[in-house]
mmCIF file of C-alpha atoms in Angstrom:
data_model
loop_
_atom_site.group_PDB
_atom_site.id
_atom_site.type_symbol
_atom_site.label_atom_id
_atom_site.label_comp_id
_atom_site.label_asym_id
_atom_site.label_seq_id
_atom_site.Cartn_x
_atom_site.Cartn_y
_atom_site.Cartn_z
ATOM 1 C CA MET A 1 -28.099 27.894 3.928
ATOM 2 C CA SER A 2 -24.460 26.995 4.644
ATOM 3 C CA LYS A 3 -25.528 23.517 5.825
ATOM 4 C CA MET A 4 -27.302 23.010 2.506
ATOM 5 C CA ARG A 5 -24.158 24.035 0.607
ATOM 6 C CA TRP A 6 -22.120 21.602 2.675
ATOM 7 C CA VAL A 7 -24.558 18.768 1.938
ATOM 8 C CA TRP A 8 -24.571 19.677 -1.764
ATOM 9 C CA GLY A 9 -20.751 19.793 -1.796
ATOM 10 C CA MET A 10 -20.512 16.380 -0.126
ATOM 11 C CA LEU A 11 -23.032 14.939 -2.588
ATOM 12 C CA MET A 12 -21.049 16.266 -5.550
ATOM 13 C CA MET A 13 -17.800 14.827 -4.149
ATOM 14 C CA PHE A 14 -19.543 11.455 -3.748
ATOM 15 C CA VAL A 15 -20.877 11.530 -7.322
ATOM 16 C CA LEU A 16 -17.475 12.503 -8.747
ATOM 17 C CA GLY A 17 -15.823 9.788 -6.668
ATOM 18 C CA MET A 18 -18.284 7.184 -7.949
ATOM 19 C CA GLN A 19 -17.649 8.279 -11.531
ATOM 20 C CA ALA A 20 -13.918 7.807 -10.967
ATOM 21 C CA VAL A 21 -14.512 4.343 -9.490
ATOM 22 C CA HIS A 22 -16.664 3.322 -12.480
ATOM 23 C CA ALA A 23 -14.002 4.601 -14.886
ATOM 24 C CA GLN A 24 -11.355 2.526 -13.102
ATOM 25 C CA GLN A 25 -13.567 -0.569 -13.015
ATOM 26 C CA ALA A 26 -14.249 -0.270 -16.736
ATOM 27 C CA SER A 27 -10.551 -0.630 -17.445
ATOM 28 C CA TYR A 28 -9.794 -3.324 -14.851
ATOM 29 C CA VAL A 29 -7.453 -5.901 -16.362
ATOM 30 C CA ILE A 30 -8.362 -9.514 -15.577
ATOM 31 C CA LYS A 31 -5.776 -11.418 -13.529
ATOM 32 C CA PRO A 32 -5.235 -15.068 -12.626
ATOM 33 C CA GLY A 33 -7.378 -15.959 -9.611
ATOM 34 C CA ASP A 34 -10.294 -13.714 -10.607
ATOM 35 C CA THR A 35 -13.752 -15.254 -10.894
ATOM 36 C CA LEU A 36 -15.910 -14.284 -13.885
ATOM 37 C CA GLU A 37 -19.609 -14.784 -14.540
ATOM 38 C CA ILE A 38 -20.353 -15.353 -18.219
ATOM 39 C CA SER A 39 -23.880 -15.658 -19.543
ATOM 40 C CA VAL A 40 -25.543 -15.728 -22.944
ATOM 41 C CA TRP A 41 -29.053 -14.300 -23.137
ATOM 42 C CA LYS A 42 -31.760 -16.932 -23.688
ATOM 43 C CA GLU A 43 -29.175 -19.732 -23.433
ATOM 44 C CA PRO A 44 -29.391 -21.195 -19.889
ATOM 45 C CA ASP A 45 -26.810 -23.865 -20.754
ATOM 46 C CA LEU A 46 -24.301 -21.107 -21.485
ATOM 47 C CA GLN A 47 -24.234 -19.489 -18.079
ATOM 48 C CA ARG A 48 -21.095 -20.247 -16.101
ATOM 49 C CA THR A 49 -18.924 -18.991 -13.307
ATOM 50 C CA VAL A 50 -15.329 -19.457 -14.396
ATOM 51 C CA LEU A 51 -12.052 -19.142 -12.540
ATOM 52 C CA VAL A 52 -9.137 -17.551 -14.364
ATOM 53 C CA ARG A 53 -6.382 -20.140 -13.982
ATOM 54 C CA PRO A 54 -2.772 -19.344 -12.995
ATOM 55 C CA ASP A 55 -1.845 -19.388 -16.704
ATOM 56 C CA GLY A 56 -4.341 -16.535 -17.295
ATOM 57 C CA ALA A 57 -6.869 -18.605 -19.264
ATOM 58 C CA PHE A 58 -10.310 -20.118 -18.705
ATOM 59 C CA SER A 59 -12.585 -22.505 -20.591
ATOM 60 C CA PHE A 60 -16.135 -21.850 -21.777
ATOM 61 C CA PRO A 61 -18.542 -24.127 -23.721
ATOM 62 C CA LEU A 62 -18.450 -23.689 -27.519
ATOM 63 C CA VAL A 63 -15.723 -21.066 -27.121
ATOM 64 C CA GLY A 64 -12.918 -23.275 -25.823
ATOM 65 C CA GLU A 65 -9.836 -21.851 -24.187
ATOM 66 C CA VAL A 66 -9.776 -18.084 -23.692
ATOM 67 C CA ASP A 67 -6.561 -16.258 -22.799
ATOM 68 C CA ALA A 68 -7.648 -13.459 -20.443
ATOM 69 C CA ARG A 69 -4.167 -12.042 -19.772
ATOM 70 C CA GLY A 70 -4.069 -8.298 -20.357
ATOM 71 C CA LYS A 71 -7.759 -8.139 -21.263
ATOM 72 C CA THR A 72 -10.575 -6.085 -19.783
ATOM 73 C CA VAL A 73 -14.169 -7.216 -19.275
ATOM 74 C CA ALA A 74 -15.126 -5.440 -22.514
ATOM 75 C CA ASP A 75 -12.345 -7.274 -24.386
ATOM 76 C CA LEU A 76 -13.535 -10.647 -23.101
ATOM 77 C CA ASN A 77 -17.160 -9.818 -23.873
ATOM 78 C CA LYS A 78 -16.222 -9.087 -27.484
ATOM 79 C CA LEU A 79 -13.984 -12.160 -27.798
ATOM 80 C CA VAL A 80 -16.587 -14.595 -26.412
ATOM 81 C CA SER A 81 -19.294 -13.016 -28.608
ATOM 82 C CA GLU A 82 -17.142 -13.381 -31.730
ATOM 83 C CA ARG A 83 -16.332 -17.021 -31.008
ATOM 84 C CA LEU A 84 -19.974 -17.874 -30.274
ATOM 85 C CA ALA A 85 -21.170 -16.198 -33.503
ATOM 86 C CA LYS A 86 -20.502 -19.338 -35.555
ATOM 87 C CA TYR A 87 -22.909 -21.305 -33.311
ATOM 88 C CA ILE A 88 -25.435 -18.699 -32.152
ATOM 89 C CA SER A 89 -26.406 -15.837 -34.429
ATOM 90 C CA GLY A 90 -26.576 -12.486 -32.614
ATOM 91 C CA ALA A 91 -25.592 -13.929 -29.230
ATOM 92 C CA VAL A 92 -25.886 -11.373 -26.425
ATOM 93 C CA VAL A 93 -23.011 -12.109 -24.050
ATOM 94 C CA THR A 94 -22.465 -10.647 -20.604
ATOM 95 C CA VAL A 95 -19.126 -10.981 -18.820
ATOM 96 C CA SER A 96 -18.786 -9.645 -15.298
ATOM 97 C CA VAL A 97 -16.173 -9.917 -12.576
ATOM 98 C CA GLN A 98 -17.611 -11.712 -9.547
ATOM 99 C CA GLU A 99 -14.503 -11.838 -7.371
ATOM 100 C CA ILE A 100 -11.238 -9.999 -7.684
ATOM 101 C CA LYS A 101 -8.650 -12.268 -6.137
ATOM 102 C CA GLY A 102 -5.854 -11.927 -8.642
ATOM 103 C CA ASN A 103 -4.939 -8.353 -7.823
ATOM 104 C CA LYS A 104 -2.783 -9.154 -4.778
ATOM 105 C CA ILE A 105 0.124 -7.388 -3.171
ATOM 106 C CA PHE A 106 2.171 -8.623 -0.242
ATOM 107 C CA VAL A 107 3.474 -6.743 2.791
ATOM 108 C CA LEU A 108 5.960 -8.456 5.062
ATOM 109 C CA GLY A 109 8.491 -7.773 7.767
ATOM 110 C CA GLN A 110 8.085 -5.311 10.606
ATOM 111 C CA VAL A 111 4.394 -4.502 10.162
ATOM 112 C CA ASN A 112 1.551 -5.295 12.545
ATOM 113 C CA LYS A 113 -0.411 -7.513 10.123
ATOM 114 C CA PRO A 114 1.889 -8.955 7.441
ATOM 115 C CA GLY A 115 0.267 -10.878 4.627
ATOM 116 C CA GLU A 116 -1.322 -10.745 1.222
ATOM 117 C CA PHE A 117 -3.871 -8.078 0.406
ATOM 118 C CA ILE A 118 -6.331 -7.906 -2.442
ATOM 119 C CA VAL A 119 -6.266 -4.415 -3.857
ATOM 120 C CA ASN A 120 -9.200 -3.054 -5.758
ATOM 121 C CA PRO A 121 -8.539 -1.146 -7.878
ATOM 122 C CA SER A 122 -5.089 -0.029 -6.714
ATOM 123 C CA VAL A 123 -3.101 1.245 -3.749
ATOM 124 C CA ASN A 124 0.158 3.060 -3.204
ATOM 125 C CA ILE A 125 2.879 2.100 -0.702
ATOM 126 C CA MET A 126 1.514 4.263 2.132
ATOM 127 C CA GLN A 127 -1.944 2.732 1.699
ATOM 128 C CA ALA A 128 -0.456 -0.791 1.690
ATOM 129 C CA LEU A 129 1.386 -0.069 4.931
ATOM 130 C CA SER A 130 -1.893 1.135 6.404
ATOM 131 C CA MET A 131 -3.645 -2.058 5.263
ATOM 132 C CA ALA A 132 -0.923 -4.002 7.080
ATOM 133 C CA GLY A 133 -1.676 -2.162 10.314
ATOM 134 C CA GLY A 134 1.296 0.180 10.139
ATOM 135 C CA THR A 135 4.900 -0.480 11.071
ATOM 136 C CA THR A 136 6.131 -1.890 14.369
ATOM 137 C CA PRO A 137 8.406 0.140 16.674
ATOM 138 C CA PHE A 138 11.338 -1.962 15.417
ATOM 139 C CA ALA A 139 10.836 -1.195 11.708
ATOM 140 C CA ALA A 140 13.689 0.342 9.750
ATOM 141 C CA THR A 141 11.377 2.811 7.992
ATOM 142 C CA ASN A 142 14.257 4.378 6.030
ATOM 143 C CA ASP A 143 15.034 1.033 4.385
ATOM 144 C CA ILE A 144 11.646 -0.109 3.064
ATOM 145 C CA ILE A 145 11.803 -1.618 -0.414
ATOM 146 C CA VAL A 146 9.280 -2.728 -3.006
ATOM 147 C CA LEU A 147 10.133 -5.849 -4.984
ATOM 148 C CA ARG A 148 8.562 -5.991 -8.411
ATOM 149 C CA GLY A 149 8.890 -9.004 -10.665
ATOM 150 C CA GLN A 150 8.512 -8.706 -14.418
ATOM 151 C CA GLY A 151 8.986 -12.128 -15.938
ATOM 152 C CA GLU A 152 12.327 -13.419 -14.748
ATOM 153 C CA LYS A 153 13.593 -9.921 -14.005
ATOM 154 C CA GLN A 154 13.063 -8.460 -10.544
ATOM 155 C CA THR A 155 13.655 -4.895 -9.419
ATOM 156 C CA ALA A 156 13.894 -3.317 -5.982
ATOM 157 C CA MET A 157 12.674 0.227 -5.367
ATOM 158 C CA ALA A 158 13.613 2.164 -2.244
ATOM 159 C CA PHE A 159 10.956 3.860 -0.116
ATOM 160 C CA ARG A 160 11.824 6.146 2.772
ATOM 161 C CA TYR A 161 8.743 6.423 4.962
ATOM 162 C CA PRO A 162 9.967 9.385 7.122
ATOM 163 C CA GLU A 163 10.554 11.534 4.038
ATOM 164 C CA VAL A 164 7.141 10.822 2.503
ATOM 165 C CA VAL A 165 5.402 11.507 5.833
ATOM 166 C CA ARG A 166 7.078 14.940 5.826
ATOM 167 C CA GLY A 167 5.843 15.617 2.302
ATOM 168 C CA ARG A 168 9.180 15.032 0.574
ATOM 169 C CA ARG A 169 9.979 12.574 -2.239
ATOM 170 C CA LEU A 170 6.290 11.922 -2.814
ATOM 171 C CA GLU A 171 7.124 10.442 -6.218
ATOM 172 C CA THR A 172 8.505 7.384 -4.379
ATOM 173 C CA ASN A 173 5.009 6.594 -3.026
ATOM 174 C CA ILE A 174 4.290 4.623 -6.190
ATOM 175 C CA GLU A 175 1.123 2.794 -7.144
ATOM 176 C CA LEU A 176 1.585 -0.914 -6.509
ATOM 177 C CA ILE A 177 0.731 -3.514 -9.127
ATOM 178 C CA ALA A 178 -0.341 -7.136 -8.702
ATOM 179 C CA GLY A 179 2.477 -9.243 -7.324
ATOM 180 C CA ASP A 180 4.435 -6.417 -5.702
ATOM 181 C CA VAL A 181 6.052 -7.189 -2.346
ATOM 182 C CA VAL A 182 6.587 -4.407 0.210
ATOM 183 C CA VAL A 183 9.419 -5.393 2.567
ATOM 184 C CA VAL A 184 9.734 -3.535 5.873
ATOM 185 C CA PRO A 185 13.015 -4.620 7.538
#
């Protein structure tokens, strides 16, 4: 009986986890570098895979230029449908994300595998350090910083690994956003 409860408990945790993932995916904001699949039902000429350019836009037949910055899949679906309405009455449009390549963070310095990492849907600093293979023995783990650019303004946030590992200052283990750079001196 206890094995059955364990299995049931694990199944429920899986289902709740999947619901959380679907909720996050529903609100994913399109970023430059992402690849979208756009199709219009019963219109084979209006089925395209489009790349979101560095300026945050893409082109689609009959719709023209679409600015995807700050928009979700649902937003784009509605926008493309509205623009197609003058050419195709009752167009059924489907927009889906095929590849998420725009949601990148960077980890550099004294880590085992420095580089860029695609994060889907999001990661915090500890998870990013794990993705980079952890710190090297020479890392100054008390002096880790996160660089975040917002337009022309850039901020640096301190992160003290030893404190977070001990369960202190957990609020500094922030969620990273696209473009963040974790520097491990």
